[in-house]
GROMACS .gro file of C-alpha atoms in nm:
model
  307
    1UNK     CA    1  -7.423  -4.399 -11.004
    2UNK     CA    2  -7.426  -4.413 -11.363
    3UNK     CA    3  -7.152  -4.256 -11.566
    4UNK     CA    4  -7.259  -3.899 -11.706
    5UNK     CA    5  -7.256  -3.737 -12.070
    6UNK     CA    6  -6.909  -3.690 -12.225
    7UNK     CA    7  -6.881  -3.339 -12.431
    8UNK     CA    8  -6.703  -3.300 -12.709
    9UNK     CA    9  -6.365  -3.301 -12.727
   10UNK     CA   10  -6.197  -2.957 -12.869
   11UNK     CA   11  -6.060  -2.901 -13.213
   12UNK     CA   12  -5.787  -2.657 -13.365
   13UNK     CA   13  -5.960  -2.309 -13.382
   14UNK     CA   14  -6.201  -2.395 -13.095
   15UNK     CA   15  -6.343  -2.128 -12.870
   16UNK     CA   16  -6.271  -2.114 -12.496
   17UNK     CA   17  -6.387  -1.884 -12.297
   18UNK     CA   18  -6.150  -1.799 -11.915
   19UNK     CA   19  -6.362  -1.707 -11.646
   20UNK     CA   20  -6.326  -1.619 -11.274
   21UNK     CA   21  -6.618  -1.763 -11.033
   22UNK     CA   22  -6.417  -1.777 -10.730
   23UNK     CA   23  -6.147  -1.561 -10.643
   24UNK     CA   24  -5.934  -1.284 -10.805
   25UNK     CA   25  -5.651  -1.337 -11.057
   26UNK     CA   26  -5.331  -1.162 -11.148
   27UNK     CA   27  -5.344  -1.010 -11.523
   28UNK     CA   28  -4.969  -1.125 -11.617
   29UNK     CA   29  -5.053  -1.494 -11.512
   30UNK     CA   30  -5.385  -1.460 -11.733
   31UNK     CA   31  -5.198  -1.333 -12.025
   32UNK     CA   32  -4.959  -1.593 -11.955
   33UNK     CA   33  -5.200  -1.851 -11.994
   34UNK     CA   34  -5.419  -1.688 -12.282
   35UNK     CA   35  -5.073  -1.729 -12.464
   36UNK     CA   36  -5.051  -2.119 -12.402
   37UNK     CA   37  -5.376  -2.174 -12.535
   38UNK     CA   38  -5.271  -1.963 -12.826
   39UNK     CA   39  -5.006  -2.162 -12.888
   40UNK     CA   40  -5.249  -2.516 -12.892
   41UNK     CA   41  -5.444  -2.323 -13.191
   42UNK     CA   42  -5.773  -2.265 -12.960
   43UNK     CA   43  -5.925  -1.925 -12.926
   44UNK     CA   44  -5.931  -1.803 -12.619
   45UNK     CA   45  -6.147  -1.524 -12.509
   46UNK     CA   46  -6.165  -1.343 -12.175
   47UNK     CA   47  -6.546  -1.251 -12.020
   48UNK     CA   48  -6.608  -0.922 -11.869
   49UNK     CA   49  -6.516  -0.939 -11.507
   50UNK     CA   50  -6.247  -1.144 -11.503
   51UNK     CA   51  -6.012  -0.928 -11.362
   52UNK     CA   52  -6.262  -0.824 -11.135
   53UNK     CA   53  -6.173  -0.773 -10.748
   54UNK     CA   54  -6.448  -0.733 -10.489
   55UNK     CA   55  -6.466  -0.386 -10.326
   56UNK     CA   56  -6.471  -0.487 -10.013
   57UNK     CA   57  -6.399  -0.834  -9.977
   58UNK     CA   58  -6.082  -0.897 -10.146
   59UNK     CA   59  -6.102  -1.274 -10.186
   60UNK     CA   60  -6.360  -1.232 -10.439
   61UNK     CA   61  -6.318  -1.165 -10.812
   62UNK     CA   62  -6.595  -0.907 -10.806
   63UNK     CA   63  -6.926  -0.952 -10.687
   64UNK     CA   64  -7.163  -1.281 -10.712
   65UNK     CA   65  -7.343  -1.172 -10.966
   66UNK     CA   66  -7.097  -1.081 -11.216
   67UNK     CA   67  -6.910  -1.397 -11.181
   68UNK     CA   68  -7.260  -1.613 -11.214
   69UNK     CA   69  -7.340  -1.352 -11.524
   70UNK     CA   70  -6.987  -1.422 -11.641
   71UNK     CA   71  -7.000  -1.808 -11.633
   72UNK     CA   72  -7.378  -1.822 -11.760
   73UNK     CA   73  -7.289  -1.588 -12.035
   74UNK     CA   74  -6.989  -1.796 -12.180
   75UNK     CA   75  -7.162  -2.119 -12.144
   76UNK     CA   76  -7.464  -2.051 -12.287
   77UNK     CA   77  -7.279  -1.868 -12.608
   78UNK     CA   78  -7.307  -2.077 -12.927
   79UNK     CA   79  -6.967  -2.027 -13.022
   80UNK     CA   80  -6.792  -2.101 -12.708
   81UNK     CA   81  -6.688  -2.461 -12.687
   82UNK     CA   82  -6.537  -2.499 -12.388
   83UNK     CA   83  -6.564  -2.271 -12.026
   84UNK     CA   84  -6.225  -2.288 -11.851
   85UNK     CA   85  -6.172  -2.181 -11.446
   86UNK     CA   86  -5.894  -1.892 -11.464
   87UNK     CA   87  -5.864  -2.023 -11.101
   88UNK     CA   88  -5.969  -2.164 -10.754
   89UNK     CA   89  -5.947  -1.975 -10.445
   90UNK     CA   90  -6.318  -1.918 -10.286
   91UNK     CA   91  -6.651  -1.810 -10.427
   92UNK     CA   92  -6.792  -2.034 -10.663
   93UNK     CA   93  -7.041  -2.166 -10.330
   94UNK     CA   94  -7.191  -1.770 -10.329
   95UNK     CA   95  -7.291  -1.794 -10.694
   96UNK     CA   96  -7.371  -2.141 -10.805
   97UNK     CA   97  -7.706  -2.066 -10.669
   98UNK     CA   98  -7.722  -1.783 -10.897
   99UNK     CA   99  -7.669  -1.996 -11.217
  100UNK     CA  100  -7.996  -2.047 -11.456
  101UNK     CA  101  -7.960  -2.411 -11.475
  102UNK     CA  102  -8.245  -2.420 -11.753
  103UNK     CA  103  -8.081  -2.167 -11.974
  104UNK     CA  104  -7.714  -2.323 -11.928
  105UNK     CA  105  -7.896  -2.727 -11.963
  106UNK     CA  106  -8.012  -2.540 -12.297
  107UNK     CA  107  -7.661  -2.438 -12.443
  108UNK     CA  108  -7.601  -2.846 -12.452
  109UNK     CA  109  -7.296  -2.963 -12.344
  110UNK     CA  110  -6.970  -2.833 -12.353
  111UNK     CA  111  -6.652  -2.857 -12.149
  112UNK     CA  112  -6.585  -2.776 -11.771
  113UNK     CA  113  -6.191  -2.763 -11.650
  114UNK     CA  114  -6.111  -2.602 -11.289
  115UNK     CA  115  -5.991  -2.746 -10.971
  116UNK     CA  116  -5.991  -2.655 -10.615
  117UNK     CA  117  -6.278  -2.412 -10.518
  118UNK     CA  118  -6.439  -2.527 -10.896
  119UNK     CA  119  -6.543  -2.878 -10.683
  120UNK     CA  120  -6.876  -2.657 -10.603
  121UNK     CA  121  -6.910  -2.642 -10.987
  122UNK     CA  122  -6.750  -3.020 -11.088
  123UNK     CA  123  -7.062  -3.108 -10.853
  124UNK     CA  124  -7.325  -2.908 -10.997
  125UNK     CA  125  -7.271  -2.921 -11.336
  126UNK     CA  126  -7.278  -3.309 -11.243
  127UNK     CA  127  -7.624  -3.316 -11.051
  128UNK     CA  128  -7.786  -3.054 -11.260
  129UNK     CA  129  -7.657  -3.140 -11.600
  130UNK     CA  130  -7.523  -3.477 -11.621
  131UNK     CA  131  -7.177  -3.393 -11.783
  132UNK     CA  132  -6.878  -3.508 -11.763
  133UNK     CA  133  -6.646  -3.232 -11.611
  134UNK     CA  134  -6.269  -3.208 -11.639
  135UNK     CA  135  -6.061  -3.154 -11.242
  136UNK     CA  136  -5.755  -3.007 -11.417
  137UNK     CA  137  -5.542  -2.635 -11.362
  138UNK     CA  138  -5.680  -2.370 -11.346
  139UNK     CA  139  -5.604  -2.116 -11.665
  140UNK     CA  140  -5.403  -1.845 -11.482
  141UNK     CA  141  -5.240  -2.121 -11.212
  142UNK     CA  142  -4.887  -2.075 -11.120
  143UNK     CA  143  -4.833  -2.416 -11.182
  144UNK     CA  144  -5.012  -2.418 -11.506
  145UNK     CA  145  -4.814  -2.169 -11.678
  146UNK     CA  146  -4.492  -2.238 -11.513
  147UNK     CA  147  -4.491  -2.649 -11.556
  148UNK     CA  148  -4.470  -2.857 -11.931
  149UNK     CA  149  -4.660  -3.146 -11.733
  150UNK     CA  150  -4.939  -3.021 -11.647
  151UNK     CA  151  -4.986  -2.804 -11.993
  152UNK     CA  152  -4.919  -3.114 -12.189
  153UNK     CA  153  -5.164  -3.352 -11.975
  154UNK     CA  154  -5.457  -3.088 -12.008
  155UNK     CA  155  -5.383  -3.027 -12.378
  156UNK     CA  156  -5.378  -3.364 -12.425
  157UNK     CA  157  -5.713  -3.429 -12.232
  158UNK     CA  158  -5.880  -3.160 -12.456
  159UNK     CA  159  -5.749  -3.210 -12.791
  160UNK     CA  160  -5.659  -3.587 -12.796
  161UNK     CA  161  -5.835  -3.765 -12.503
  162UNK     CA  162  -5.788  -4.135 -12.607
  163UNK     CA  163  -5.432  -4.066 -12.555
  164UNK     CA  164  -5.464  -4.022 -12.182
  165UNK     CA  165  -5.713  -4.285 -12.086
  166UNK     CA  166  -5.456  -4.435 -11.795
  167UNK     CA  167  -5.343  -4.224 -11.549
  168UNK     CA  168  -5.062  -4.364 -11.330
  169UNK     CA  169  -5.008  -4.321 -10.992
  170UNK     CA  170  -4.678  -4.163 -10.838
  171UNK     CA  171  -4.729  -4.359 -10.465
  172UNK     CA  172  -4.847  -4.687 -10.341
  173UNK     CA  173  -5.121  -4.841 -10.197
  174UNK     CA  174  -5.301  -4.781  -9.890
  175UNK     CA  175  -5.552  -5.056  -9.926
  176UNK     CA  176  -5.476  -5.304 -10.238
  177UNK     CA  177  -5.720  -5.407 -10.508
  178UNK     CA  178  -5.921  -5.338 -10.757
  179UNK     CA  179  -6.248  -5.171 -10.816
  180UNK     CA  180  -6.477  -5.033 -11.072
  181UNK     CA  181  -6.691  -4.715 -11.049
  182UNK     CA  182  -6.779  -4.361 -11.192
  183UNK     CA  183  -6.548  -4.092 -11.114
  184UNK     CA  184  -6.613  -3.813 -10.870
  185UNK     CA  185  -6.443  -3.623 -10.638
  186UNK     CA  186  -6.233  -3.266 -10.605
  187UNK     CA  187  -6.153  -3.100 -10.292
  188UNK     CA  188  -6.189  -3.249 -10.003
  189UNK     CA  189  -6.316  -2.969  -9.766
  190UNK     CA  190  -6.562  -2.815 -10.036
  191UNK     CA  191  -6.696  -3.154 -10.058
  192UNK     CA  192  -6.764  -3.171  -9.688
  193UNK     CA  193  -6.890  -2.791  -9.726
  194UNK     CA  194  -7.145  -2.912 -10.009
  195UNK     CA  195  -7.273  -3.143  -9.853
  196UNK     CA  196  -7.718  -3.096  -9.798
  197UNK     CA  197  -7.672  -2.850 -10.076
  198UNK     CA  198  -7.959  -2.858 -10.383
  199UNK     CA  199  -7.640  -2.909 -10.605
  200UNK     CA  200  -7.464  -3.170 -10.403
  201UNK     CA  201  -7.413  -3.546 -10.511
  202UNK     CA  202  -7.633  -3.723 -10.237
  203UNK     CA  203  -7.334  -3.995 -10.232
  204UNK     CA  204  -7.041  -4.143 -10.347
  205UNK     CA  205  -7.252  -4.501 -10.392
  206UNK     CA  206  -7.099  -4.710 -10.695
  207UNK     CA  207  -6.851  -4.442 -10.726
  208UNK     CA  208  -6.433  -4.432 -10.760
  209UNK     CA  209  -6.348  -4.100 -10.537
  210UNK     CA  210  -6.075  -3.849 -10.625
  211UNK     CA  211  -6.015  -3.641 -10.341
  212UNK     CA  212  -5.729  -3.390 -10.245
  213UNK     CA  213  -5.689  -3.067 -10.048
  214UNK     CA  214  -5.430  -2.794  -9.935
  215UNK     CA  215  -5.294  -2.595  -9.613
  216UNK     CA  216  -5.537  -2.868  -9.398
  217UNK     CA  217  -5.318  -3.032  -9.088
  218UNK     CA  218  -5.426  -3.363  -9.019
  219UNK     CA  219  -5.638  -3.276  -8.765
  220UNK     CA  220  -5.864  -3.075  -9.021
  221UNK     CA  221  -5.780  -3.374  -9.251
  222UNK     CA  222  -5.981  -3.612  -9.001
  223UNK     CA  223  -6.283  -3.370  -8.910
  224UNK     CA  224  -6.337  -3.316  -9.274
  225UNK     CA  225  -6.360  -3.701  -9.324
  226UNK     CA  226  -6.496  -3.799  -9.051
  227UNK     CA  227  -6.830  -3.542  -9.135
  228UNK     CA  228  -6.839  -3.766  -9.437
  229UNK     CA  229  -6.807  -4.066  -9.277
  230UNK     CA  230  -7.083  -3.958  -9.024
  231UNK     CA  231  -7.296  -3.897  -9.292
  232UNK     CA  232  -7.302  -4.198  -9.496
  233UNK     CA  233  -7.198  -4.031  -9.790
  234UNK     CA  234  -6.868  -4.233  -9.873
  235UNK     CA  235  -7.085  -4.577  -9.809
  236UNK     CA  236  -7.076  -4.756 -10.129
  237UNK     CA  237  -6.745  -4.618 -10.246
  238UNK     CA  238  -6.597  -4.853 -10.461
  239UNK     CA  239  -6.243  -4.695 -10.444
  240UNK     CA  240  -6.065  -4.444 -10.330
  241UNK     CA  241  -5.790  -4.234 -10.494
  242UNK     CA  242  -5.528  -3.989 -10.327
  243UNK     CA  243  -5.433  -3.677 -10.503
  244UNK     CA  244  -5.159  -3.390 -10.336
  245UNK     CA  245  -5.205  -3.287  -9.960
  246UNK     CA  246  -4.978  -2.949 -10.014
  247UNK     CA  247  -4.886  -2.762  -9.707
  248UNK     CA  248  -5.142  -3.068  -9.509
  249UNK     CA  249  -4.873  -3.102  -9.250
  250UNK     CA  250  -4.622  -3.367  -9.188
  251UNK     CA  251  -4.750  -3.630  -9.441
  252UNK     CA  252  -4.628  -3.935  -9.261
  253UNK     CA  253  -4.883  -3.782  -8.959
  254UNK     CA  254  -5.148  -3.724  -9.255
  255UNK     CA  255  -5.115  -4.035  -9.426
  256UNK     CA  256  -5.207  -4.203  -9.071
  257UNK     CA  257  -5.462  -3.994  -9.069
  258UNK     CA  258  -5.589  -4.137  -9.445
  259UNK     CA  259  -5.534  -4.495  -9.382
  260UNK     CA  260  -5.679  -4.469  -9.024
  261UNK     CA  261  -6.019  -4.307  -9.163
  262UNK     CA  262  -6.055  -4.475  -9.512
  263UNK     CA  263  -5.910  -4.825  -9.436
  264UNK     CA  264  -6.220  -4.955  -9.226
  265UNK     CA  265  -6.409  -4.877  -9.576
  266UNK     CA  266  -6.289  -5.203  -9.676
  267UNK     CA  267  -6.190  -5.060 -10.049
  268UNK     CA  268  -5.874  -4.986 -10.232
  269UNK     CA  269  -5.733  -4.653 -10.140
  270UNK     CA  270  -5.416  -4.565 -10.345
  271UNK     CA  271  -5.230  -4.198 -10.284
  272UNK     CA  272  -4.993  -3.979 -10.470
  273UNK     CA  273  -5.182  -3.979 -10.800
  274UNK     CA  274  -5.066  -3.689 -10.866
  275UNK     CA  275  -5.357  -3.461 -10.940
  276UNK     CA  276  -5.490  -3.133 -10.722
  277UNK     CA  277  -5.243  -2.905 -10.553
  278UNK     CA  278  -4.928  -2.997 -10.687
  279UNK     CA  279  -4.660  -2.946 -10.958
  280UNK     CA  280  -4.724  -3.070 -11.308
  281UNK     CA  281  -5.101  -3.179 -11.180
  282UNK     CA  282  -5.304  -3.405 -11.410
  283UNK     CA  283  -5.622  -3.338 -11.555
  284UNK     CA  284  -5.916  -3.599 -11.431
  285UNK     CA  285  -6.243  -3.660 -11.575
  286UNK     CA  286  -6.559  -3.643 -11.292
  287UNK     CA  287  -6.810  -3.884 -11.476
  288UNK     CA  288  -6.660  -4.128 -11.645
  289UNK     CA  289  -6.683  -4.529 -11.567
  290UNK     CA  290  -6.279  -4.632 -11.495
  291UNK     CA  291  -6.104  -4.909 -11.347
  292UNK     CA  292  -5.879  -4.875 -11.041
  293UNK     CA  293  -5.582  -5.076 -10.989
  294UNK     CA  294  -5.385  -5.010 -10.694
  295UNK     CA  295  -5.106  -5.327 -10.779
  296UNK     CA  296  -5.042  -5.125 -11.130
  297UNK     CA  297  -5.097  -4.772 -10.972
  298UNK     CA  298  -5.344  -4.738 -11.291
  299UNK     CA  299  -5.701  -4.569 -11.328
  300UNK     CA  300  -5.823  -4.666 -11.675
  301UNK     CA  301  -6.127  -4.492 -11.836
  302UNK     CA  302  -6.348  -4.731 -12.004
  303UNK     CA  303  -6.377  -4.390 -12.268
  304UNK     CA  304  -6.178  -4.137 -12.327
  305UNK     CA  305  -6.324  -3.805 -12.084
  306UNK     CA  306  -6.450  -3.604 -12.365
  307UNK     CA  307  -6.650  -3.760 -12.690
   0.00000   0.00000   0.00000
């Protein structure tokens, strides 16, 4: 695993465009967040189905093929800098196959920022572009527009990125050490979904993985990593790192559950870093060569995420 190609970072005036590949949003949280990218001096614009809501299944903003059009459309627009994820939910797995991966390889790179459901996308755009992506809120999150952290950490990842080049970890170690790999990662179950997918990472081989997930119990917790275990996908793994389990069930039962299934990996395994389901979540970089340092709670880019 070889780290991936960093897009530019974004300037005042920049051009972002919000759209919705998984499911529906509410129109006062994405005026809500159109208004705090305002205030950071980018230009945000809105694509056409945004507000979309499937006519039958509910879960979806609007059908597969205007979200795909949506996302394909803004990325592969000259004047759009960045493409940000108005939010998670489900969906984005009916439409990445959709995507014209030629056109959008085309439109060079650019900027990727979602989390949750988006982990169909972080992998993609990996496999089939080679770009660093950004796992960070989603543009009409609750948390997003509600919390200073998180705003602040994303802005700060866009606009300033060699300012956030350690993140620090809230909890301690599982497994001490220290390890160096290439960031990857996102939500646990849609990584386990993914995987023997034509977009899918084959592996997590030389690789530092950022996983969380929410409303799992432990149980579901264990299947989902044990199917990756099973698989050989996490052999290799130089480190692991622990994002939020919201709503996973009790976490001292859950955090058996971690240590129990990632400790025989023989890695370091640190948790509560803070990113994923949770208030005032960080922005991380997919794709970028880091350090991992369970004693200091630290993961330290080698480069900033974006160029």
């Amino acid at each position: 695993m070889t780290a991936l190609v960093r897009p530019p970072r974004l300037a005042p005036g920049a051009r972002v465009a919000v759209v919705a590949p998984s499911g529906p949003i509410a129109e006062e949280r994405l005026q809500a967040g159109l208004d705090i990218l305002r205030g950071w001096d980018l230009d945000p614009v809105v694509t056409p189905h945004v507000l979309d809501r499937h006519g039958e299944l509910g879960y979806l903003a609007g059908s597969d093929a205007d979200r795909a059009a949506d996302l394909q459309a803004a990325w592969c627009d000259p004047a759009v800098d960045a493409v940000l994820c108005a939010r998670g939910g489900y969906g984005a797995q009916r439409m990445v196959d959709l995507l014209d991966w030629d056109a959008m390889r085309a439109a060079g790179p650019k900027v990727l920022v979602g989390f949750s459901d988006v982990t169909t996308l972080h992998q993609a755009f990996a496999t089939r572009l080679g770009l660093v992506t950004l796992y960070g809120p989603a543009a009409a999150g609750a948390d997003f527009v509600k919390n200073a952290l998180a705003q602040e950490h994303l802005r700060a990842t866009l606009l300033a990125p060699e300012t956030v080049r350690t993140l620090t970890s809230r909890g301690p170690a599982l497994v001490p050490g220290r390890a160096r790999g290439v960031t990857l990662g996102g939500c646990l179950s849609l990584l386990a979904t993914d995987l023997g997918t034509r977009h899918a990472r084959s592996g997590a081989r030389d690789g530092l993985l950022l996983i969380e997930d929410v409303g799992e119990q432990p149980y579901r917790v264990d299947r989902l990593l044990t199917q990756l275990l099973r698989t050989g996908w996490l052999d290799g793994v130089r480190g692991i790192v622990l994002g939020s389990w919201e709503s996973c069930g009790p976490y001292d039962v859950l955090r058996t559950v971690l240590a129990e299934r990632l400790g025989g990996l023989g890695v370091p395994v640190v948790e509560e870093f803070g990113f994923g389901h949770c208030e005032g979540a960080l922005t991380v970089p997919f794709g970028v060569a880091a350090e991992l340092d369970t004693e200091a709670g630290t993961l330290t880019l080698d480069e900033p995420a974006l160029s």
